[in-house]
Amino acid sequence: MTRSTTIFSACVCAGLLLFASAELAARDTVRVSFPDFVEMARSYSSELEAREGQVELARNRLDRARASRILPNLELVTAHGLVPGVKSFDPELSSSQYYLDPNLENDWENWGIFTQAEVSGIQPIYTWGAVTNAINAAQKGVEAARYEFEAEKETFVLQMFELYQSALLVTELERLVRDAQSQLDEAEKELERLRDEGDPSIEEKDVFEFYIFREEFQAMREEVAQTRNFVFNAWNILLANNGQRVYLPQERFLDPVPQQLQDLSFYESAALQNRAELSGIAAAEEAAQFGVKAARAQYYPSLVLGLSAGMGYTPNRPRQTNPFIRNNTNFMSARVGFGFRQNLNFWQVNNSVQRSRIQRQQVRDTRDAATDGIRLELGDRYRDARVTESRRRSKSNALDLSNEWLRTEQIDFDLGFGDIKNLVDAVKKKMELEVEVTELTFNLNMRVARLHRAAGLPLFELMPGSNAASAP
């Protein structure tokens, strides 16, 4: 290799290193708390926006119901065109008396622009509560839609909690894998040294078992790496991160949630009081009740105020001032008066009332089914949480014993009368229990979170340092 080629290669390597350093510096690492993570993900959630649109539609229906109180039927009709004039051959008639001329003719040589406008409207005065009940039903419809949105939001928070805990889990597993890799390397080095020295305590069976376990460990390490990529890729999608930043959980370790499990009756009482789904069904039931009242009001005549006004103007035609004579091309009129409106198709009215009653009964049946479903869900979630809590407690105790076993084996080995096989077994058992306790911690946190969701309790209380007041 020539001197110029060596210098060129060094320059290229330096450039690549500078580019890589600049790229790493450009990617800021940002640690976010759970409430901030939920708030950021919520701002980019199309699913929540779609559900919130249902609330806006319900509010739109309420505005429409309220608008029906003032002139719900108001119409304007206009007409425009060309109209010939009229001419009379009776010299004794003035233009205002043309209607008296039986020989009045169109004047086809005199064309004018015809303009007509008519306004008509009906203002309900007394409707037996039809308008008021329709507005109340729409108001309760808004409440029901808002509670449905709240329920969807709580489910969304639970999904974000699982993703946040998953990030903590893979971070914890990565740390365990690094520690385990270091311990395995040390054990392998010691095993090979004793094998080379011809230590009679080393059997070929033990060596094969060790390398089989090492291969299985490499597979688990790859699984952890792929899971980490999947979890943080999901973070980037939810947070609309284009790769310029690296988002990480604020906590650095996966700890059990700081909540003690209560009696099942506590969660049942909380669910009946807090579940947004039940509040939404209650609002829908009230809306259905108002709907029945509004439908029954159609049996009775409603008192209305009617008004109409119209004008027509054509410059080449005379206007008749006699109120009993109307020239449709040149006139002005207005009328105001009271009246009654009644739908005489009582079969149709009865069908409308029956439909409203069926809808009300459907909501009541839905309420009973939802209450039973929530009780069953709570029982299932509570059992899962209790069982997982017990399993984690037992595994944690076993992990403490395995730590003591490993320390004993290490001391014996350092003193010169230990057994390498026992030391490797202690290392393997400690690694297995650490992974199991970590996974059980994640499972316990998720089962407690699902129990809180089923009881309508806020999930933000489950994160250390978080509370319901800091919830977005």
XYZ file of C-alpha atoms in Angstrom:
472
model
C 0.000 0.000 0.000
C 1.389 3.409 -0.970
C 1.666 6.375 1.370
C -1.037 8.376 -0.489
C -3.476 5.429 -0.266
C -2.909 5.154 3.476
C -3.569 8.875 4.010
C -6.729 8.695 1.878
C -8.061 5.719 3.872
C -7.396 7.489 7.156
C -9.301 10.572 5.965
C -12.299 8.457 4.920
C -12.390 6.668 8.293
C -12.159 9.971 10.154
C -15.019 11.382 8.083
C -17.209 8.386 8.789
C -16.503 8.616 12.510
C -17.358 12.325 12.552
C -20.606 11.644 10.642
C -21.609 8.874 13.036
C -20.813 11.062 16.047
C -22.877 13.905 14.637
C -25.802 11.561 13.996
C -25.721 10.195 17.548
C -25.504 13.710 18.960
C -28.541 14.734 16.896
C -30.664 11.966 18.490
C -31.597 13.344 21.907
C -32.548 10.926 24.641
C -35.712 12.031 26.425
C -37.059 10.313 29.520
C -40.821 10.680 29.944
C -43.061 9.934 32.895
C -46.163 7.791 32.466
C -48.635 10.754 32.525
C -46.524 12.585 29.925
C -46.308 9.427 27.820
C -50.109 9.053 27.870
C -50.640 12.712 27.033
C -48.215 12.588 24.105
C -49.702 9.368 22.724
C -53.219 10.718 23.151
C -52.447 13.815 21.094
C -51.561 11.543 18.134
C -54.318 8.945 18.627
C -56.682 8.802 15.655
C -58.838 6.268 17.493
C -59.583 8.693 20.319
C -60.208 11.503 17.854
C -62.778 9.337 16.065
C -64.503 8.565 19.378
C -64.431 12.242 20.342
C -66.137 12.973 17.036
C -69.127 10.983 18.299
C -69.413 13.459 21.189
C -69.356 16.358 18.740
C -72.127 14.699 16.705
C -74.226 14.317 19.857
C -73.703 18.012 20.637
C -74.728 18.851 17.095
C -77.984 16.918 17.589
C -78.551 18.838 20.832
C -78.077 22.184 19.061
C -80.535 21.064 16.401
C -83.099 20.080 19.051
C -82.701 23.446 20.765
C -83.086 25.265 17.444
C -86.487 23.564 16.993
C -87.923 25.804 19.738
C -87.911 28.895 17.489
C -89.542 28.761 14.051
C -88.616 25.140 13.229
C -90.576 25.504 9.958
C -89.545 28.703 8.179
C -89.358 28.731 4.400
C -88.606 31.322 1.726
C -89.548 30.720 -1.936
C -88.676 33.120 -4.741
C -89.429 33.106 -8.469
C -88.068 35.257 -11.314
C -88.790 35.531 -15.056
C -90.060 37.599 -17.975
C -93.773 38.575 -18.183
C -95.604 40.510 -20.942
C -97.515 43.630 -20.011
C -101.297 44.156 -20.389
C -103.299 46.632 -22.413
C -106.927 47.713 -22.335
C -108.898 49.307 -25.182
C -111.446 50.849 -22.786
C -110.334 54.484 -22.348
C -112.566 54.948 -19.285
C -110.646 52.426 -17.126
C -107.575 53.416 -15.227
C -104.756 50.920 -14.725
C -106.044 50.096 -11.218
C -109.410 49.089 -12.759
C -108.115 46.776 -15.489
C -109.644 43.763 -13.706
C -113.060 45.176 -14.766
C -112.199 44.892 -18.464
C -113.303 41.483 -19.876
C -111.349 42.217 -23.077
C -108.005 42.867 -21.369
C -105.140 41.513 -23.494
C -101.481 40.742 -23.083
C -99.115 43.293 -24.549
C -96.536 41.095 -26.332
C -94.466 44.083 -27.236
C -93.928 45.125 -23.626
C -91.858 42.675 -21.524
C -90.925 43.141 -17.874
C -88.946 41.279 -15.212
C -91.175 39.327 -12.840
C -90.045 38.856 -9.190
C -91.933 36.977 -6.482
C -90.956 36.068 -2.883
C -93.025 34.254 -0.252
C -92.100 33.531 3.380
C -94.025 31.080 5.568
C -93.351 29.755 9.028
C -94.885 27.949 12.010
C -93.920 28.659 15.628
C -94.959 25.975 18.192
C -96.601 27.530 21.252
C -97.655 24.482 23.274
C -96.679 20.935 22.289
C -97.477 18.942 25.448
C -93.758 18.735 26.228
C -92.681 17.284 22.851
C -90.017 19.946 22.216
C -88.762 20.051 25.825
C -88.487 16.275 26.079
C -86.709 16.081 22.731
C -84.136 18.608 23.997
C -83.715 16.707 27.276
C -83.231 13.448 25.342
C -80.559 15.095 23.201
C -78.865 16.480 26.335
C -78.716 12.987 27.862
C -77.444 11.696 24.524
C -74.491 14.065 24.843
C -73.774 12.735 28.352
C -73.949 9.149 27.119
C -71.540 9.898 24.265
C -69.169 11.670 26.655
C -69.147 8.697 29.046
C -68.488 6.344 26.120
C -65.529 8.529 25.208
C -64.293 8.396 28.818
C -64.530 4.588 28.764
C -62.571 4.470 25.521
C -59.973 6.789 27.025
C -59.590 4.528 30.088
C -59.026 1.542 27.810
C -56.466 3.595 25.897
C -54.650 4.454 29.155
C -54.541 0.737 30.020
C -52.957 -0.011 26.643
C -50.394 2.726 27.224
C -49.704 1.353 30.710
C -48.920 -2.063 29.222
C -46.597 -0.511 26.643
C -44.856 1.592 29.312
C -44.414 -1.457 31.551
C -43.176 -3.457 28.552
C -40.425 -0.897 28.031
C -39.413 -1.247 31.688
C -39.531 -5.044 31.368
C -37.219 -5.227 28.342
C -34.860 -2.716 29.971
C -34.722 -4.884 33.095
C -34.244 -8.069 31.048
C -31.429 -6.425 29.114
C -29.648 -5.642 32.372
C -30.117 -9.227 33.576
C -28.831 -10.574 30.275
C -25.706 -8.408 30.496
C -25.033 -9.543 34.077
C -25.701 -13.158 33.155
C -23.403 -12.936 30.149
C -20.599 -11.719 32.387
C -21.170 -14.525 34.886
C -21.333 -17.142 32.133
C -18.087 -15.900 30.647
C -16.384 -16.198 34.012
C -17.823 -19.674 34.570
C -16.755 -20.803 31.103
C -13.235 -19.513 31.656
C -12.976 -21.353 34.977
C -14.509 -24.516 33.532
C -12.000 -24.573 30.661
C -9.087 -23.952 33.040
C -10.035 -26.851 35.275
C -10.671 -29.053 32.251
C -7.215 -28.250 30.850
C -5.646 -28.995 34.236
C -7.354 -32.390 34.199
C -9.434 -31.819 37.317
C -11.130 -35.176 38.044
C -14.267 -33.441 39.316
C -15.057 -32.201 35.766
C -17.093 -34.676 33.755
C -17.850 -34.431 30.056
C -21.571 -34.519 30.881
C -21.213 -31.304 32.906
C -19.339 -29.589 30.063
C -22.013 -30.511 27.515
C -24.792 -29.364 29.820
C -23.043 -26.051 30.294
C -22.659 -25.386 26.567
C -26.239 -26.469 25.884
C -27.401 -23.976 28.477
C -25.172 -21.310 26.922
C -26.772 -21.864 23.487
C -30.224 -21.610 25.031
C -29.120 -18.412 26.746
C -28.012 -16.931 23.403
C -31.493 -17.646 21.995
C -33.084 -15.890 24.982
C -30.723 -12.947 24.513
C -31.780 -12.595 20.879
C -35.432 -12.803 21.904
C -34.931 -9.972 24.404
C -33.217 -7.850 21.741
C -36.018 -8.374 19.228
C -38.675 -7.668 21.860
C -36.890 -4.443 22.755
C -36.898 -3.347 19.101
C -40.601 -4.123 18.834
C -41.548 -2.240 22.014
C -39.606 0.924 21.236
C -40.705 0.859 17.616
C -44.284 0.906 18.954
C -43.278 3.873 21.129
C -42.010 5.734 18.079
C -45.223 5.060 16.155
C -47.467 6.189 19.013
C -45.404 9.300 19.728
C -44.966 10.132 16.009
C -41.203 10.035 16.530
C -39.253 10.170 13.278
C -36.056 8.919 14.888
C -34.642 12.286 15.894
C -35.222 11.435 19.567
C -34.926 8.353 21.713
C -37.779 8.143 24.207
C -37.243 6.096 27.367
C -39.312 5.567 30.545
C -38.538 7.906 33.399
C -38.061 4.943 35.778
C -34.920 2.859 35.318
C -36.106 -0.304 37.084
C -39.215 -2.458 36.936
C -40.708 -2.414 40.423
C -44.061 -3.754 41.648
C -46.843 -1.164 41.612
C -47.150 0.616 44.985
C -50.676 -0.642 45.601
C -51.879 -3.284 48.044
C -54.740 -5.479 46.889
C -58.015 -4.794 48.709
C -61.008 -7.037 49.261
C -63.128 -7.885 46.233
C -66.078 -5.945 47.705
C -63.986 -2.754 47.558
C -63.472 -3.121 43.804
C -67.140 -4.034 43.201
C -68.281 -0.931 45.059
C -65.801 1.230 43.150
C -66.892 -0.224 39.795
C -70.588 0.470 40.395
C -69.697 4.040 41.299
C -66.907 4.847 38.829
C -67.310 2.813 35.646
C -67.953 5.223 32.799
C -69.810 2.511 30.877
C -72.493 2.292 33.605
C -72.800 6.085 33.789
C -73.199 6.185 30.002
C -75.931 3.528 30.093
C -77.725 5.455 32.853
C -77.642 8.602 30.696
C -78.890 6.612 27.692
C -81.757 5.229 29.795
C -82.808 8.742 30.786
C -82.583 9.804 27.132
C -84.848 6.890 26.164
C -87.329 7.899 28.883
C -87.493 11.430 27.513
C -87.871 9.962 24.030
C -90.983 8.037 25.117
C -92.536 11.227 26.546
C -91.757 13.144 23.351
C -93.345 10.396 21.234
C -96.510 10.255 23.383
C -96.986 14.024 22.964
C -97.825 13.352 19.315
C -101.219 11.956 20.434
C -102.382 15.497 21.277
C -102.820 18.571 19.068
C -100.151 21.201 19.425
C -100.923 24.928 19.463
C -98.931 26.831 16.858
C -98.520 30.390 15.586
C -98.518 30.578 11.792
C -97.273 33.433 9.664
C -96.820 34.045 5.975
C -95.908 37.024 3.821
C -95.467 37.424 0.095
C -94.861 39.975 -2.590
C -94.722 40.056 -6.358
C -93.442 42.850 -8.514
C -93.572 43.330 -12.270
C -93.067 46.950 -13.425
C -95.080 46.639 -16.647
C -98.255 45.359 -14.944
C -100.595 47.492 -12.763
C -101.133 46.638 -9.135
C -104.750 46.109 -8.029
C -105.429 47.858 -4.726
C -108.698 45.987 -4.074
C -107.852 43.395 -1.349
C -110.297 40.911 -2.910
C -108.554 41.126 -6.253
C -105.075 39.570 -6.477
C -102.733 40.080 -9.378
C -100.198 37.260 -9.055
C -97.536 39.325 -10.816
C -97.871 42.436 -8.665
C -99.094 42.017 -5.094
C -98.174 42.244 -1.409
C -99.772 40.307 1.451
C -99.124 39.138 5.047
C -100.995 36.860 7.484
C -100.491 35.922 11.139
C -102.678 33.647 13.241
C -102.945 30.723 15.672
C -103.888 27.172 14.864
C -103.546 23.519 15.834
C -101.454 20.782 14.283
C -102.399 17.161 14.738
C -101.032 14.023 13.121
C -104.208 12.087 12.394
C -102.346 8.904 11.499
C -102.613 7.492 15.037
C -101.296 4.107 13.916
C -98.090 5.813 12.925
C -97.963 7.709 16.236
C -98.586 4.504 18.176
C -95.791 2.785 16.240
C -93.423 5.641 17.138
C -94.323 5.344 20.841
C -93.832 1.559 20.800
C -90.434 1.959 19.148
C -89.354 4.414 21.855
C -90.515 2.008 24.574
C -88.575 -0.866 22.975
C -85.449 1.303 22.864
C -85.900 2.157 26.541
C -86.257 -1.524 27.446
C -83.154 -2.339 25.390
C -81.149 0.167 27.412
C -82.440 -1.314 30.687
C -81.492 -4.820 29.564
C -78.073 -3.521 28.522
C -77.610 -1.998 31.977
C -78.396 -5.290 33.722
C -76.105 -7.236 31.359
C -73.295 -4.696 31.792
C -73.576 -4.832 35.601
C -73.381 -8.629 35.594
C -70.507 -8.550 33.116
C -68.539 -6.101 35.255
C -69.003 -8.279 38.357
C -67.755 -11.349 36.458
C -64.839 -9.383 35.014
C -63.885 -8.115 38.472
C -63.928 -11.627 39.928
C -61.680 -12.894 37.146
C -59.258 -9.933 37.383
C -59.131 -10.195 41.159
C -58.302 -13.920 41.036
C -55.527 -13.336 38.490
C -53.994 -10.551 40.584
C -54.103 -12.594 43.808
C -52.577 -15.690 42.175
C -49.822 -13.688 40.484
C -49.049 -11.830 43.694
C -48.661 -15.154 45.533
C -46.486 -16.636 42.792
C -44.232 -13.595 42.714
C -43.833 -13.654 46.505
C -42.766 -17.344 46.405
C -40.363 -16.774 43.524
C -38.845 -13.742 45.269
C -38.206 -15.866 48.360
C -36.662 -18.551 46.149
C -34.468 -15.888 44.519
C -33.211 -14.805 47.947
C -32.313 -18.430 48.701
C -30.562 -18.811 45.352
C -28.499 -15.670 46.056
C -27.457 -17.185 49.374
C -26.636 -20.490 47.637
C -24.516 -18.684 45.009
C -22.606 -16.718 47.662
C -21.896 -19.962 49.550
C -20.627 -21.684 46.405
C -18.444 -18.701 45.497
C -16.894 -18.609 48.982
C -16.234 -22.349 48.907
C -14.705 -22.087 45.465
C -12.484 -19.171 46.475
C -11.295 -21.172 49.502
C -10.254 -24.009 47.204
C -12.659 -26.781 48.156
C -15.682 -25.802 46.074
C -17.192 -27.659 43.146
C -17.356 -25.883 39.764
C -20.442 -27.868 38.820
C -22.300 -26.658 41.908
C -21.166 -23.104 41.201
C -22.490 -23.259 37.638
C -25.773 -24.749 38.858
C -26.115 -21.909 41.381
C -25.462 -19.327 38.657
C -28.040 -20.966 36.337
C -30.692 -21.153 39.050
C -30.170 -17.530 40.047
C -30.470 -16.416 36.421
C -33.652 -18.425 35.892
C -35.253 -17.069 39.065
C -34.262 -13.481 38.265
C -35.944 -13.728 34.877
C -39.024 -15.371 36.380
C -39.337 -12.740 39.124
C -38.947 -9.955 36.565
C -41.640 -11.438 34.324
C -43.920 -12.035 37.323
C -43.420 -8.410 38.379
C -44.591 -7.322 34.936
C -47.526 -9.748 35.069
C -48.492 -8.566 38.537
C -48.405 -4.910 37.478
C -50.574 -5.652 34.444
C -53.085 -7.719 36.412
C -53.415 -5.017 39.046
C -53.829 -2.444 36.255
C -56.570 -4.522 34.620
C -58.254 -4.896 37.999
C -58.157 -1.116 38.467
C -59.570 -0.614 34.963
C -62.397 -3.057 35.718
C -63.120 -1.151 38.957
C -63.011 2.262 37.248
C -60.029 3.348 39.367
C -57.342 5.631 37.854
C -54.234 3.855 36.602
C -51.970 6.815 37.281
C -51.969 5.874 40.970
C -50.084 2.705 40.057
C -46.918 4.508 38.985
C -44.440 5.633 41.642
C -44.592 9.386 42.082
C -47.793 9.680 40.038
C -51.270 10.483 41.258
C -54.712 11.040 39.806
C -54.260 14.822 39.951
C -51.363 14.619 37.500
C -53.416 12.586 35.031
C -53.930 14.230 31.661
